[in-house]
Coordinates of C-alpha atoms and ligand atoms in Angstrom, one line a residue:
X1371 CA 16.6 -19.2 37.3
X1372 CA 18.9 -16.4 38.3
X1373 CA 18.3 -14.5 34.7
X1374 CA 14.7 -13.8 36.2
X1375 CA 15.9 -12.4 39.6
X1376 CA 16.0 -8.6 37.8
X1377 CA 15.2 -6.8 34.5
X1378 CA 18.3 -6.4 32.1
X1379 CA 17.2 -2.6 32.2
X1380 CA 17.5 -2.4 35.9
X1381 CA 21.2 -4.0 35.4
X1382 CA 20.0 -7.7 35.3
X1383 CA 21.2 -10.3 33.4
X1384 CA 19.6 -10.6 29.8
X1385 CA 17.3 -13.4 28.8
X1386 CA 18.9 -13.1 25.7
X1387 CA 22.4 -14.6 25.9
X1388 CA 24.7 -12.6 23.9
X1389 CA 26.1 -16.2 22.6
X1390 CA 22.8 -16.9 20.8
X1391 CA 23.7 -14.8 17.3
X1392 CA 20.4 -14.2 15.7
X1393 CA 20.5 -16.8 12.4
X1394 CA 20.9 -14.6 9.0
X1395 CA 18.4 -13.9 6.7
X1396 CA 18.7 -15.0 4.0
X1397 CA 20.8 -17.7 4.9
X1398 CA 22.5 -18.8 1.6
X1399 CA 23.3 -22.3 1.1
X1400 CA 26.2 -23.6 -0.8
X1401 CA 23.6 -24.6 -3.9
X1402 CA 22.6 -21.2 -4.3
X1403 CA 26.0 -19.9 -4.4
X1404 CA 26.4 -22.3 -7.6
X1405 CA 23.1 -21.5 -9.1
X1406 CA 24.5 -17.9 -9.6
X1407 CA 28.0 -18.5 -10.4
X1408 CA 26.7 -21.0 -13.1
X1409 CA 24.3 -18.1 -13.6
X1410 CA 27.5 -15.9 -14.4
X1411 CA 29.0 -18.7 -16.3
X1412 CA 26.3 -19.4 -18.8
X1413 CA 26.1 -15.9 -19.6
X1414 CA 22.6 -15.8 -18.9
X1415 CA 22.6 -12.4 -17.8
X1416 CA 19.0 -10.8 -19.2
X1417 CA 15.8 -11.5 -18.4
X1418 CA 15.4 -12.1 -22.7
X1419 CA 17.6 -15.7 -22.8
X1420 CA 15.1 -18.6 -23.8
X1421 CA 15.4 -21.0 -21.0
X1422 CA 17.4 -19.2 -18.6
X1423 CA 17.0 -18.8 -15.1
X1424 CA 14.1 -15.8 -15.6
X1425 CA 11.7 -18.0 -17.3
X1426 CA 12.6 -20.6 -15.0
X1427 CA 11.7 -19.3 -11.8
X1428 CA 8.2 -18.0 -13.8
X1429 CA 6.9 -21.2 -14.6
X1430 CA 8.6 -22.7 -11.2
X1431 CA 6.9 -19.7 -9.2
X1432 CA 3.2 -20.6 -10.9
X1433 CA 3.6 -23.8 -10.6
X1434 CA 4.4 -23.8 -7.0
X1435 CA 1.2 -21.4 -6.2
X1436 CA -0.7 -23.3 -8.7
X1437 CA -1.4 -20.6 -10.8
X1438 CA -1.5 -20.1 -14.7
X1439 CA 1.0 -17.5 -15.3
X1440 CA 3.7 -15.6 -13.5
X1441 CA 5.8 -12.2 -15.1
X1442 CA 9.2 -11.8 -12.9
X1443 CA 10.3 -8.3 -12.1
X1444 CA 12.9 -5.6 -10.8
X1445 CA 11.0 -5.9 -7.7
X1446 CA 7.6 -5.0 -5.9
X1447 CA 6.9 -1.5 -6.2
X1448 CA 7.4 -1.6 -10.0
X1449 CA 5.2 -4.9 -9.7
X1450 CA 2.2 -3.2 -8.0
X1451 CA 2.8 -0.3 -10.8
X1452 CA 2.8 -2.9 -13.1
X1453 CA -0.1 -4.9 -12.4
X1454 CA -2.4 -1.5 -11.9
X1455 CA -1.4 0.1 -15.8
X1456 CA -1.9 -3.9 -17.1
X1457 CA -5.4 -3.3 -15.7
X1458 CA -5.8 0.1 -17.6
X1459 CA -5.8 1.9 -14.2
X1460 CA -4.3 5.5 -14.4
X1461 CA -5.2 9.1 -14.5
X1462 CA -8.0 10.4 -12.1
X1463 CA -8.8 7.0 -11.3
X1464 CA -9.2 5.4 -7.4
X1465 CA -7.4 3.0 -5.8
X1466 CA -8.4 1.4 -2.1
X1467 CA -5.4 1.2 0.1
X1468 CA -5.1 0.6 3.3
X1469 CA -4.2 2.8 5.9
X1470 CA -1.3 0.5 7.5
X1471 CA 1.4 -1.1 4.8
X1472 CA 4.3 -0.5 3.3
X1473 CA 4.6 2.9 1.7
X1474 CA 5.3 0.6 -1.7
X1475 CA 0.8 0.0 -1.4
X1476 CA 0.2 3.7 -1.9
X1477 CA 3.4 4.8 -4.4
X1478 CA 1.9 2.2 -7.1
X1479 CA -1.4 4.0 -7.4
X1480 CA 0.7 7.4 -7.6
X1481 CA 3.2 6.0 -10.4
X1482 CA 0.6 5.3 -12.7
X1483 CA -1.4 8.6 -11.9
X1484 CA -4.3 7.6 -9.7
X1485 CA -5.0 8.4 -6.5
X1486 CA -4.7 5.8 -3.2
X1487 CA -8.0 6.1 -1.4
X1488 CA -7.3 4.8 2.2
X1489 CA -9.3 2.9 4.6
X1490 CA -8.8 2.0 8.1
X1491 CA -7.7 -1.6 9.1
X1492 CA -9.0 -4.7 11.3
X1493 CA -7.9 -4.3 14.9
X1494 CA -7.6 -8.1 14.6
X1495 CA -5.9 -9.4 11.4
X1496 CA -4.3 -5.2 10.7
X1497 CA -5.5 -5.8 7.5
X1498 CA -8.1 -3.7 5.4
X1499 CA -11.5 -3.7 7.5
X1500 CA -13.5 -4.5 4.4
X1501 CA -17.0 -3.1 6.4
X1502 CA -15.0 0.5 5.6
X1503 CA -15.1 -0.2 2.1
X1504 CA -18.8 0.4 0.3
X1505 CA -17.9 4.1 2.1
X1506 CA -14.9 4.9 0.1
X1507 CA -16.3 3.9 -3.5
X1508 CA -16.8 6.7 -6.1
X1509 CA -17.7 6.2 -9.8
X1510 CA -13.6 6.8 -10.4
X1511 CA -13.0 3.7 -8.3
X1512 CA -11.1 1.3 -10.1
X1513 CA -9.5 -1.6 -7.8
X1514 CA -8.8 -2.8 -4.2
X1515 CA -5.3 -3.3 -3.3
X1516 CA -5.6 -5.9 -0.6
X1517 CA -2.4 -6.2 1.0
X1518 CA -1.9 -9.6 3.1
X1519 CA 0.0 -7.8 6.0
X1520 CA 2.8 -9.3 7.7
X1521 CA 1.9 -12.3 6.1
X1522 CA -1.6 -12.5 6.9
X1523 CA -4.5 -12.4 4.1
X1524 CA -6.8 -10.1 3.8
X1525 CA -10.8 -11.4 3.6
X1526 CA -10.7 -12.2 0.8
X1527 CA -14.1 -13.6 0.3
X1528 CA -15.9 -10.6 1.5
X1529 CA -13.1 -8.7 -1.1
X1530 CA -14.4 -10.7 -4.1
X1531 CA -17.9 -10.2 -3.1
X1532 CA -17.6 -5.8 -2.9
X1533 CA -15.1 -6.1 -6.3
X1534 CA -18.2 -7.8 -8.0
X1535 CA -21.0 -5.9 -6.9
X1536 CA -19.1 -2.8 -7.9
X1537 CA -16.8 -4.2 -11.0
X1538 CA -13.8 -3.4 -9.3
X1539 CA -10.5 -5.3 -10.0
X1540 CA -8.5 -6.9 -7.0
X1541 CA -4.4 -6.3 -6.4
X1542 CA -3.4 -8.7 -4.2
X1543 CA -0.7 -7.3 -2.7
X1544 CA 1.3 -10.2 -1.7
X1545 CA 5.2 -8.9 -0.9
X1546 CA 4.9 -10.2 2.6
X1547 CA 3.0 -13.4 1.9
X1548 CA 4.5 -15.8 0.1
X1549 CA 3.4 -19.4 0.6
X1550 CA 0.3 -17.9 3.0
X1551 CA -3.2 -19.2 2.0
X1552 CA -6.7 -18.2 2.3
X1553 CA -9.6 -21.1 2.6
X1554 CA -6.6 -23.3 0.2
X1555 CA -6.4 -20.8 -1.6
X1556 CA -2.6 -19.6 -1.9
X1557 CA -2.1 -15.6 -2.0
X1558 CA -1.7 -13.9 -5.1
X1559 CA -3.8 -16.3 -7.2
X1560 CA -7.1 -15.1 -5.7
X1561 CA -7.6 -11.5 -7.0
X1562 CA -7.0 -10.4 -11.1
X1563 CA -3.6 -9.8 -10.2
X1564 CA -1.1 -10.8 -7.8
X1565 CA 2.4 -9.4 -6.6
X1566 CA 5.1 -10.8 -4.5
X1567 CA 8.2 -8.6 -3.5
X1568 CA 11.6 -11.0 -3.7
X1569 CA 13.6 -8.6 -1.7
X1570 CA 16.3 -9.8 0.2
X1571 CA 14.3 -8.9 3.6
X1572 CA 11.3 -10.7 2.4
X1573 CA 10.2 -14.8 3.0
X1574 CA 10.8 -15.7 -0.5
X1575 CA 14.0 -13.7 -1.3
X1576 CA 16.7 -12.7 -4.0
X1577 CA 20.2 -11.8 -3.2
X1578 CA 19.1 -8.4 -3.7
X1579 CA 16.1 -7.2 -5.7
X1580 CA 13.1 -8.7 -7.3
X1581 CA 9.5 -9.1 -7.6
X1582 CA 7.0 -11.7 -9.5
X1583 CA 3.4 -10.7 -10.4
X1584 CA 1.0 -13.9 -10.8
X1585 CA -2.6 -14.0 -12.7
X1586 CA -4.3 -16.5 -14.2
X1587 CA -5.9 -14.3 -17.2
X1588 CA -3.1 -15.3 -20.5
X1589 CA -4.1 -11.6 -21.4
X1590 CA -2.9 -9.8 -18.6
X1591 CA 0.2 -11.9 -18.4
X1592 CA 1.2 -11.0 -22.2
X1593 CA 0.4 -7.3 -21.3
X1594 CA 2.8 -7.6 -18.1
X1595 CA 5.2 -9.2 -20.3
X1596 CA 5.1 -6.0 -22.7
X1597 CA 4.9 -3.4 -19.8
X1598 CA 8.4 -4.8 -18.0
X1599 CA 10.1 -4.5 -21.3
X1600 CA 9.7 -0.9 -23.0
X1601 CA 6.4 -1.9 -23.7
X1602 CA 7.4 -4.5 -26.7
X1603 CA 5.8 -7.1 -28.3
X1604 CA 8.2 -10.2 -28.1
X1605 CA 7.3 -13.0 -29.4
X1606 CA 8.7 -15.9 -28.0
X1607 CA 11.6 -18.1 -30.1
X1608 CA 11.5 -15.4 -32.8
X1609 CA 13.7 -12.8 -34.0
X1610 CA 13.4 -9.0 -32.0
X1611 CA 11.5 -6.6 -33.8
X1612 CA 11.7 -4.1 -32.0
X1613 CA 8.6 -3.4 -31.7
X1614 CA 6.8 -1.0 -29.5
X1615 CA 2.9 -1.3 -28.6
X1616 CA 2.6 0.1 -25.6
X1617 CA 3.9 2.8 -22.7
X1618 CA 5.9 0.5 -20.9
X1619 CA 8.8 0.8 -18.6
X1620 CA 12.4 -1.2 -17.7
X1621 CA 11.6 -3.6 -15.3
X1622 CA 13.2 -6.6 -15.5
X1623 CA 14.6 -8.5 -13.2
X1624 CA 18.3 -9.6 -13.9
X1625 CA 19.0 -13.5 -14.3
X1626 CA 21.2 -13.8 -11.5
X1627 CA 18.7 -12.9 -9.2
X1628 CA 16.4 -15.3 -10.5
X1629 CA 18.9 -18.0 -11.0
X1630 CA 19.3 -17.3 -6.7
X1631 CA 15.6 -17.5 -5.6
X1632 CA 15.1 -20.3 -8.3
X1633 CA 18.1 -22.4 -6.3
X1634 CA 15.8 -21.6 -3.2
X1635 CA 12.7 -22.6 -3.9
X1636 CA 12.9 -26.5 -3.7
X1637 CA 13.4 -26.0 0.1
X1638 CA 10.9 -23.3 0.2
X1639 CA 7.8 -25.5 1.6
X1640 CA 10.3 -26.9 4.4
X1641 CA 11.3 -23.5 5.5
X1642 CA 7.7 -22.2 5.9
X1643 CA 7.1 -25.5 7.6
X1644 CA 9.8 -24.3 9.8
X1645 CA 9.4 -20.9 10.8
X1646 CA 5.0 -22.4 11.3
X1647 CA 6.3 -24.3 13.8
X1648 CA 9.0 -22.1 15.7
X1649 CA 6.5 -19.2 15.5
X1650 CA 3.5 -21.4 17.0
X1651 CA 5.7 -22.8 19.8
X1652 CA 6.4 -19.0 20.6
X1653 CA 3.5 -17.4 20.2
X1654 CA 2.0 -20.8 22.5
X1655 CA 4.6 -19.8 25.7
X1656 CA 3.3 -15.7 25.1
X1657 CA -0.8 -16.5 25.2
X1658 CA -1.9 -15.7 28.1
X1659 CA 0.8 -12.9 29.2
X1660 CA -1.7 -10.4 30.4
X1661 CA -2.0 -7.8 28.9
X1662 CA 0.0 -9.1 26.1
X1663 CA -2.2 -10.1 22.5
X1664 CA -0.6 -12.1 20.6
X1665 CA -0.9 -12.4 16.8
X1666 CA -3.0 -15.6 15.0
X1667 CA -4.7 -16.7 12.5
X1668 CA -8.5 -17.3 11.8
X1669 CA -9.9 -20.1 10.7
X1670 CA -9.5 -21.2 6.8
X1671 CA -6.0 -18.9 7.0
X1672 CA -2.2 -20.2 6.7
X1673 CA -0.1 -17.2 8.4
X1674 CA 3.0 -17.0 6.3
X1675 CA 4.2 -15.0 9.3
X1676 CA 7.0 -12.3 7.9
X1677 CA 6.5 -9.6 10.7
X1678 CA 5.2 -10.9 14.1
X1679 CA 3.2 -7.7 15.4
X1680 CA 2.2 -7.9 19.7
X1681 CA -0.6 -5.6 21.0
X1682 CA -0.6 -4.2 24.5
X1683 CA -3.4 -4.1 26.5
X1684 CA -2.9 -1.8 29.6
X1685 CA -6.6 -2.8 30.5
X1686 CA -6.3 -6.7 30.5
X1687 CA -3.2 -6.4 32.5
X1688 CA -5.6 -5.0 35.1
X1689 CA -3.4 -1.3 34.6
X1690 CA -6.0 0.8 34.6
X1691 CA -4.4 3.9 35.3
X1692 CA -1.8 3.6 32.7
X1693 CA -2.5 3.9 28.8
X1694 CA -1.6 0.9 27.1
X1695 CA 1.1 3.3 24.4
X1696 CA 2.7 4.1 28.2
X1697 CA 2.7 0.2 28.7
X1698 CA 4.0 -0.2 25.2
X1699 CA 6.9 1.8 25.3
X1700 CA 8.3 0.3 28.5
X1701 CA 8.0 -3.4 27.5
X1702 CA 9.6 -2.1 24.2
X1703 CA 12.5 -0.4 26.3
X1704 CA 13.0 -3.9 28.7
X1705 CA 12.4 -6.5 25.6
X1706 CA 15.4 -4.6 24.1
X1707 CA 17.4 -4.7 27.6
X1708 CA 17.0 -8.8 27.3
X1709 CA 18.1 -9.0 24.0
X1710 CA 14.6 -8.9 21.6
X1711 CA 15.3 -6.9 18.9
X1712 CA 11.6 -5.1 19.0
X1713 CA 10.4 -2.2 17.0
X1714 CA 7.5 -0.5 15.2
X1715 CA 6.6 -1.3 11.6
X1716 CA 5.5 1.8 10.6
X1717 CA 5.0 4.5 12.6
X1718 CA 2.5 6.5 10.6
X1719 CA -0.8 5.6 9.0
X1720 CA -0.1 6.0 5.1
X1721 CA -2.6 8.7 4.5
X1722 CA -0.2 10.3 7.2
X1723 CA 3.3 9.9 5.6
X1724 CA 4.9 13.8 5.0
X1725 CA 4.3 12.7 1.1
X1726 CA 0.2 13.1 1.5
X1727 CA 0.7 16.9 3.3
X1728 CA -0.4 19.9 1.7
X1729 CA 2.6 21.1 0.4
X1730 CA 3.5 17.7 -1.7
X1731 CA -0.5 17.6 -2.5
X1732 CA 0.1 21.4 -4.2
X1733 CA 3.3 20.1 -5.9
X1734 CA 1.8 17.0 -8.0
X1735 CA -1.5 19.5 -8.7
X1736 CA 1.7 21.2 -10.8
X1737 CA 2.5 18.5 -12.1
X1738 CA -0.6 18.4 -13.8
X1739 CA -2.7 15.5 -11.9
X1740 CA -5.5 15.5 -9.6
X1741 CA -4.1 13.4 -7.2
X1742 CA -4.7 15.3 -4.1
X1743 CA -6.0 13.7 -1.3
X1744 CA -7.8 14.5 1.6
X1745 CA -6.1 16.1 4.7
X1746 CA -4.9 13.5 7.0
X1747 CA -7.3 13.7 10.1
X1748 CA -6.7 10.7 13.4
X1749 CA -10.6 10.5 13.4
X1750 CA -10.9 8.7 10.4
X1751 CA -8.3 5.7 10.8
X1752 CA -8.7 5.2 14.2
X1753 CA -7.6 1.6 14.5
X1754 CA -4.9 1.8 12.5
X1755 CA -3.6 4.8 15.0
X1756 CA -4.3 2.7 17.5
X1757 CA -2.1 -0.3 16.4
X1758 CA 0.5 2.3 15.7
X1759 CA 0.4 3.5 19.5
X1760 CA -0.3 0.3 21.1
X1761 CA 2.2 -1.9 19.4
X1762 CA 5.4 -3.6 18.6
X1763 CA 6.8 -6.2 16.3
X1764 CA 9.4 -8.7 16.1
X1765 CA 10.7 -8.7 12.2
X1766 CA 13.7 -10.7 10.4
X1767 CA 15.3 -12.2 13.4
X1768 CA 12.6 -15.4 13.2
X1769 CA 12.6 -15.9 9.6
X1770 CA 15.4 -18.3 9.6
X1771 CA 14.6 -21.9 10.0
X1772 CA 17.1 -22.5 12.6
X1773 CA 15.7 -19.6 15.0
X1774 CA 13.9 -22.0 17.6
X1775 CA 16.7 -22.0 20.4
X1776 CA 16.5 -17.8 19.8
X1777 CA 12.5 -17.8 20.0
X1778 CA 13.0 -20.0 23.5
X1779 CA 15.2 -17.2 24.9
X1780 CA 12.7 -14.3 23.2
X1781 CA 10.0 -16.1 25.2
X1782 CA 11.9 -16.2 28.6
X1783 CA 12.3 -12.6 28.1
X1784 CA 8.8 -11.9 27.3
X1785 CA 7.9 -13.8 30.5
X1786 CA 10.2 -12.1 32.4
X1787 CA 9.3 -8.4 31.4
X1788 CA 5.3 -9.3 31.0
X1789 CA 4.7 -11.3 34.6
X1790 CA 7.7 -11.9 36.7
X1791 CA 8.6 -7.8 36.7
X1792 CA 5.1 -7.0 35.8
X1793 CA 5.0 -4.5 38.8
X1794 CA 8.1 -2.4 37.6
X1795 CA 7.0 -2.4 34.4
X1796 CA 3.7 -0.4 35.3
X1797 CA 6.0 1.5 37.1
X1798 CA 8.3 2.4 34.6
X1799 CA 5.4 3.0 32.2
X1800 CA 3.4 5.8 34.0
X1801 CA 6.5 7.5 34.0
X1802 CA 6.4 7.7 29.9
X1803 CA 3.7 9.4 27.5
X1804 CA 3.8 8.9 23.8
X1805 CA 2.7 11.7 21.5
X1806 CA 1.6 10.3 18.4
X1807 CA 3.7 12.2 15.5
X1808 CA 0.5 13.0 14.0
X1809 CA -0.6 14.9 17.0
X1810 CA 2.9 16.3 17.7
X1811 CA 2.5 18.8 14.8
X1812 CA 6.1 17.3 13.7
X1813 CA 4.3 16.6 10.2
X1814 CA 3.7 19.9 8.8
Ligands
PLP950 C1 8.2 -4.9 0.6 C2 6.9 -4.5 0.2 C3 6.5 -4.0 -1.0 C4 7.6 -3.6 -2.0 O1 8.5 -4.5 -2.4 P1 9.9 -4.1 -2.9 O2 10.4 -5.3 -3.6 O3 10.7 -3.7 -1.7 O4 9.7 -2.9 -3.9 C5 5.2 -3.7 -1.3 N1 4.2 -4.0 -0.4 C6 4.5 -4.5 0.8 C7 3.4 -4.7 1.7 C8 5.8 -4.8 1.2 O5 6.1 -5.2 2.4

């Protein structure tokens, strides 16, 4: 195997071939070309046509979760904003975020006026640590935002259980887990309200924007339903009366982009079948790699795997002298060499993001809200700074279902950098050091 004999970074050849193109996503089929020209050619071109491709995908979406109702959207920030005003949370009121999401998690709170409250994550799963949670509740505490991370649910039964004893309501937020499941339960119908991001990055996507909130309460759905649309009450077959009941906003999603993940979703289960498969013959040649962990599953949990996040573990390589963010960056900088497109996801903890700093906290003070939140200290989201130092992630380039023969040569390459040059890579790492940005001072 001569692509072993060196590393790509020390002028070897790549374990990547360079005639291996990384399959697009999303790959659009010749059927889904037609569902949106016929889209065009209808005219069904709002979200308000009876029958068209909006309400469609709604009562295809719920019925492929199994879920009562689903309200289709401009996408899933304004979803998450959505489902919290539905639930009558705004002003002064508390929101439990995590620490490590998508900025989209803590904006939604903001949007409607209440404040994210952020928690540390699992070291395991990356999602919420739900022991951190009893801690954070105030009497202005109004929901949990459980985001199911890079496709992976959050605990959702020990979620339930905390949302009870304290009557708190449950966002699931699900923009990067569609199709996962906890205990047969399928994300975004286990919480009051779920939301599910259909941009065109995402594992359910549009040619574009979108988002789809589920619930099972006919209440909420006909309030989401009101909120989309300028906060108007329409009633279904019947002439507009324009007709305003409630603050609402404009966000709709447009017809062609529902007519497009409409035209996808009948291969959908063969897709996440797929990319199961691919993923779990990867992740199977990587266990064992020391000092390399791997991400999983727990029992009773379906991985809808969107972002595939590696932790390094300078320790269990037996590198005791080097810090595993030292390992981290080198195996970033050699996986890159062969031809894996790795990267961080995220490289702050929200609570950390320039947005939460003093200055910004001042400026939306002015603006009349009492959303400020606490200064951003390390100390109290340890884990979540330590996933942020000590690892990397392999997004986009496996969500195709034809991605296997890639993942084979992204497995070779991990081999190669991981054991075969395992020497020069802990000597290439304890030449680096990695400042975290929140100890740099660079956020001020
Ligand atoms: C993508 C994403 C969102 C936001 O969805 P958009 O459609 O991009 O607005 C929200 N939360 C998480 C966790 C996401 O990954």
């Amino acid at each position: 195997m001569k692509t072993i004999d060196r590393l790509a970074l020390a002028g070897g050849q790549p374990a990547v071939s360079n005639k291996l193109t990384v399959p697009p996503w999303p790959q659009t089929g010749p059927d889904d070309e037609r569902a949106v020209v016929e889209a065009l050619r209808a005219g069904d071109l709002t979200s308000l046509s009876s029958g068209g491709s909006v309400e469609r995908l709604e009562v295809a979406w719920a019925h492929w979760l199994g879920c009562a109702h689903c309200v289709a959207v401009s996408n899933g920030t304004a979803a998450l904003k959505l489902a919290l005003a539905a639930l009558d949370i705004g002003d002064g009121d508390e929101v439990i975020v995590p620490a490590l999401s998508f900025i989209a998690s803590a904006l939604a709170p903001l949007h409607v006026g209440a404040r994210p409250v952020f928690i540390d994550i699992d070291p395991i799963t990356f999602n919420l640590d739900v022991g951190s949670i009893e801690e954070k509740i105030t009497h202005r505490t109004k929901a949990i935002m459980a985001v199911h991370l890079h496709g992976l649910t959050a605990d959702m039964a020990a979620i339930l259980h905390i949302a009870k004893c304290y009557n708190l309501r449950i966002i699931e937020d699900a923009a990067q887990a569609h199709g996962a499941s906890y205990q047969g339960r399928n994300a975004g119908t286990i919480g009051d309200i779920g939301v599910f991001s259909l941009n065109a990055s995402k594992n359910l996507p549009t040619c574009g924007e979108g988002g789809l909130i589920t619930t099972n309460d006919p209440a909420l759905a006909e309030r989401l339903g009101m909120l989309r649309q300028f906060g108007e009450r329409l009633r279904r077959g019947e002439r507009r009366l324009y007709e305003h009941v409630d603050y609402g906003w404009n966000d709709k999603l447009s017809a062609v982009q529902a007519a497009y993940t409409l035209s996808r979703l009948p291969r959908f289960g063969a897709e996440i079948a797929r990319r199961a498969e691919n993923v779990s013959a990867f992740l199977g040649r990587l266990k064992g790699l020391p000092g390399l962990i791997v991400p999983g599953a727990p029992v009773g949990y379906e991985h809808a795997w969107h972002i595939l996040r590696f932790r390094v573990d300078a320790a269990a390589a037996g590198l005791d002298s080097i810090s595993s963010s030292s390992l981290r960056m080198a195996v970033v900088r050699a996986l890159r060499a062969e031809g894996v497109p790795v990267g961080p996801y995220q490289t702050l903890p929200l609570p950390a993001q320039p947005l939460f700093a003093a200055s910004k906290r001042d400026q939306m003070s002015r603006s009349g809200r009492d959303m400020a939140t606490t200064p951003f200290e390390a100390t109290q989201f340890p884990v979540c700074c330590a996933a942020i130092e000590n690892s990397f992630t392999i997004q986009r380039s496996h969500l195709s279902p034809d991605a296997a023969p890639l993942m084979t040569a992204y497995a070779d390459a991990f081999e190669k950098v991981f054991w075969h040059h395992r020497e020069q890579i802990s000597k290439i790492a304890a030449t680096m050091s990695f400042t975290p940005p929140w100890q740099s001072g660079i956020l001020q």
